[in-house]
GROMACS .gro file of C-alpha atoms in nm:
model
  126
    1THR     CA    1   4.313  -3.687  -3.263
    2LYS     CA    2   4.411  -3.858  -2.938
    3ALA     CA    3   4.070  -3.775  -2.787
    4ALA     CA    4   3.897  -3.932  -3.089
    5ASP     CA    5   4.116  -4.243  -3.053
    6VAL     CA    6   4.021  -4.279  -2.686
    7LEU     CA    7   3.650  -4.225  -2.762
    8SER     CA    8   3.651  -4.488  -3.035
    9GLY     CA    9   3.847  -4.735  -2.820
   10LYS     CA   10   4.144  -4.773  -3.052
   11LEU     CA   11   4.382  -4.766  -2.754
   12ASN     CA   12   4.203  -5.057  -2.581
   13PRO     CA   13   4.319  -5.415  -2.649
   14PRO     CA   14   3.967  -5.553  -2.723
   15TYR     CA   15   3.911  -5.293  -3.000
   16VAL     CA   16   3.675  -5.402  -3.276
   17PRO     CA   17   3.552  -5.146  -3.533
   18TYR     CA   18   3.186  -5.246  -3.499
   19ILE     CA   19   3.164  -5.238  -3.115
   20ASP     CA   20   3.187  -4.927  -2.899
   21VAL     CA   21   3.461  -5.009  -2.645
   22GLY     CA   22   3.582  -4.651  -2.601
   23ASP     CA   23   3.624  -4.457  -2.280
   24HIS     CA   24   3.476  -4.127  -2.167
   25VAL     CA   25   3.686  -3.816  -2.241
   26ILE     CA   26   3.687  -3.489  -2.046
   27VAL     CA   27   3.859  -3.194  -2.216
   28ILE     CA   28   3.930  -2.886  -2.003
   29ASN     CA   29   4.062  -2.537  -2.082
   30ALA     CA   30   3.885  -2.513  -2.418
   31GLU     CA   31   3.936  -2.135  -2.424
   32LYS     CA   32   4.313  -2.186  -2.463
   33VAL     CA   33   4.287  -2.345  -2.808
   34ARG     CA   34   4.498  -2.171  -3.074
   35LEU     CA   35   4.535  -2.200  -3.451
   36THR     CA   36   4.848  -2.142  -3.656
   37GLY     CA   37   4.891  -1.915  -3.954
   38LEU     CA   38   4.594  -1.722  -4.090
   39LYS     CA   39   4.339  -1.988  -3.994
   40ALA     CA   40   4.213  -1.785  -3.698
   41ASP     CA   41   4.106  -1.508  -3.938
   42GLN     CA   42   3.983  -1.726  -4.224
   43LYS     CA   43   3.809  -2.024  -4.060
   44LEU     CA   44   3.428  -2.015  -4.059
   45TYR     CA   45   3.186  -2.238  -3.870
   46ARG     CA   46   2.859  -2.298  -4.052
   47ARG     CA   47   2.531  -2.434  -3.920
   48TYR     CA   48   2.182  -2.453  -4.061
   49THR     CA   49   1.876  -2.361  -3.854
   50GLY     CA   50   1.634  -2.568  -4.061
   51PHE     CA   51   1.445  -2.268  -4.197
   52PRO     CA   52   1.473  -2.125  -4.551
   53GLY     CA   53   1.769  -1.889  -4.562
   54GLY     CA   54   1.882  -2.017  -4.223
   55LEU     CA   55   2.252  -2.071  -4.295
   56ARG     CA   56   2.450  -1.910  -4.013
   57GLU     CA   57   2.823  -1.842  -4.035
   58GLU     CA   58   3.051  -1.747  -3.749
   59SER     CA   59   3.424  -1.679  -3.750
   60PHE     CA   60   3.669  -1.871  -3.532
   61THR     CA   61   3.757  -1.569  -3.320
   62ARG     CA   62   3.393  -1.483  -3.249
   63LEU     CA   63   3.304  -1.844  -3.166
   64LEU     CA   64   3.610  -1.865  -2.940
   65ASN     CA   65   3.483  -1.566  -2.743
   66ARG     CA   66   3.122  -1.685  -2.735
   67LYS     CA   67   3.143  -2.064  -2.692
   68PRO     CA   68   3.494  -2.216  -2.706
   69GLU     CA   69   3.367  -2.565  -2.617
   70MET     CA   70   3.189  -2.588  -2.951
   71ILE     CA   71   3.517  -2.559  -3.145
   72LEU     CA   72   3.670  -2.868  -2.985
   73GLU     CA   73   3.342  -3.062  -2.988
   74GLN     CA   74   3.302  -3.015  -3.363
   75ALA     CA   75   3.666  -3.098  -3.431
   76ILE     CA   76   3.659  -3.422  -3.231
   77LYS     CA   77   3.314  -3.529  -3.355
   78GLY     CA   78   3.436  -3.482  -3.711
   79MET     CA   79   3.702  -3.749  -3.649
   80LEU     CA   80   3.449  -4.010  -3.532
   81PRO     CA   81   3.254  -4.246  -3.759
   82LYS     CA   82   2.951  -4.097  -3.932
   83SER     CA   83   2.702  -4.354  -3.804
   84LYS     CA   84   2.484  -4.438  -3.504
   85MET     CA   85   2.790  -4.569  -3.326
   86GLY     CA   86   2.982  -4.246  -3.392
   87ARG     CA   87   2.697  -4.043  -3.245
   88GLN     CA   88   2.696  -4.273  -2.942
   89MET     CA   89   3.073  -4.222  -2.902
   90ALA     CA   90   3.023  -3.846  -2.918
   91THR     CA   91   2.792  -3.857  -2.616
   92LYS     CA   92   3.092  -3.969  -2.406
   93LEU     CA   93   3.280  -3.645  -2.485
   94LYS     CA   94   3.263  -3.360  -2.232
   95VAL     CA   95   3.434  -3.027  -2.307
   96TYR     CA   96   3.465  -2.747  -2.052
   97LYS     CA   97   3.576  -2.386  -2.092
   98GLY     CA   98   3.788  -2.359  -1.776
   99GLY     CA   99   4.004  -2.592  -1.574
  100GLN     CA  100   3.718  -2.715  -1.351
  101HIS     CA  101   3.471  -2.993  -1.428
  102PRO     CA  102   3.195  -3.167  -1.227
  103HIS     CA  103   3.327  -3.524  -1.284
  104LEU     CA  104   3.567  -3.554  -0.990
  105ALA     CA  105   3.353  -3.828  -0.831
  106GLN     CA  106   3.431  -4.053  -1.129
  107GLN     CA  107   3.805  -4.022  -1.051
  108PRO     CA  108   3.926  -3.933  -1.402
  109VAL     CA  109   4.285  -4.012  -1.500
  110ALA     CA  110   4.483  -3.731  -1.665
  111MET     CA  111   4.642  -3.812  -2.000
  112ASP     CA  112   4.932  -3.600  -2.123
  113PHE     CA  113   4.954  -3.564  -2.502
  114HIS     CA  114   5.227  -3.301  -2.540
  115ALA     CA  115   5.472  -3.343  -2.828
  116SER     CA  116   5.765  -3.371  -2.586
  117ASN     CA  117   5.614  -3.693  -2.444
  118ALA     CA  118   5.544  -3.849  -2.782
  119PRO     CA  119   5.749  -4.157  -2.872
  120LYS     CA  120   6.060  -4.078  -3.071
  121ALA     CA  121   6.074  -4.194  -3.430
  122ALA     CA  122   6.313  -4.481  -3.492
  123LYS     CA  123   6.628  -4.395  -3.688
  124ALA     CA  124   6.656  -4.568  -4.021
  125THR     CA  125   6.977  -4.762  -4.067
  126ALA     CA  126   7.096  -4.789  -4.422
   0.00000   0.00000   0.00000
């Protein structure tokens, strides 16, 4: 969800819903994604080839072995607006299987989104 927020520009001060002010996002180590519970066994990814009878289904575990970048791309794109602007935002997303990426010349800044670094919830005083 944080990647979708950065892509849409919601973390930038000049954010306006109808203007794309988002930043580029590079996601690395896509093969390390994990699901909880039975989702890894039950989740299916569907796509349609465009031909009659062309519905293709693939399980999470098989897609993780074959193309782990696709899992994160679909998840993040699903959080973006379903419009021309959402498709434009999705072009600024780059997902890579391993820890290396070819964008070092752009001097990317690492963002840490672990739960331990998340802001603490304020205690309610009653």
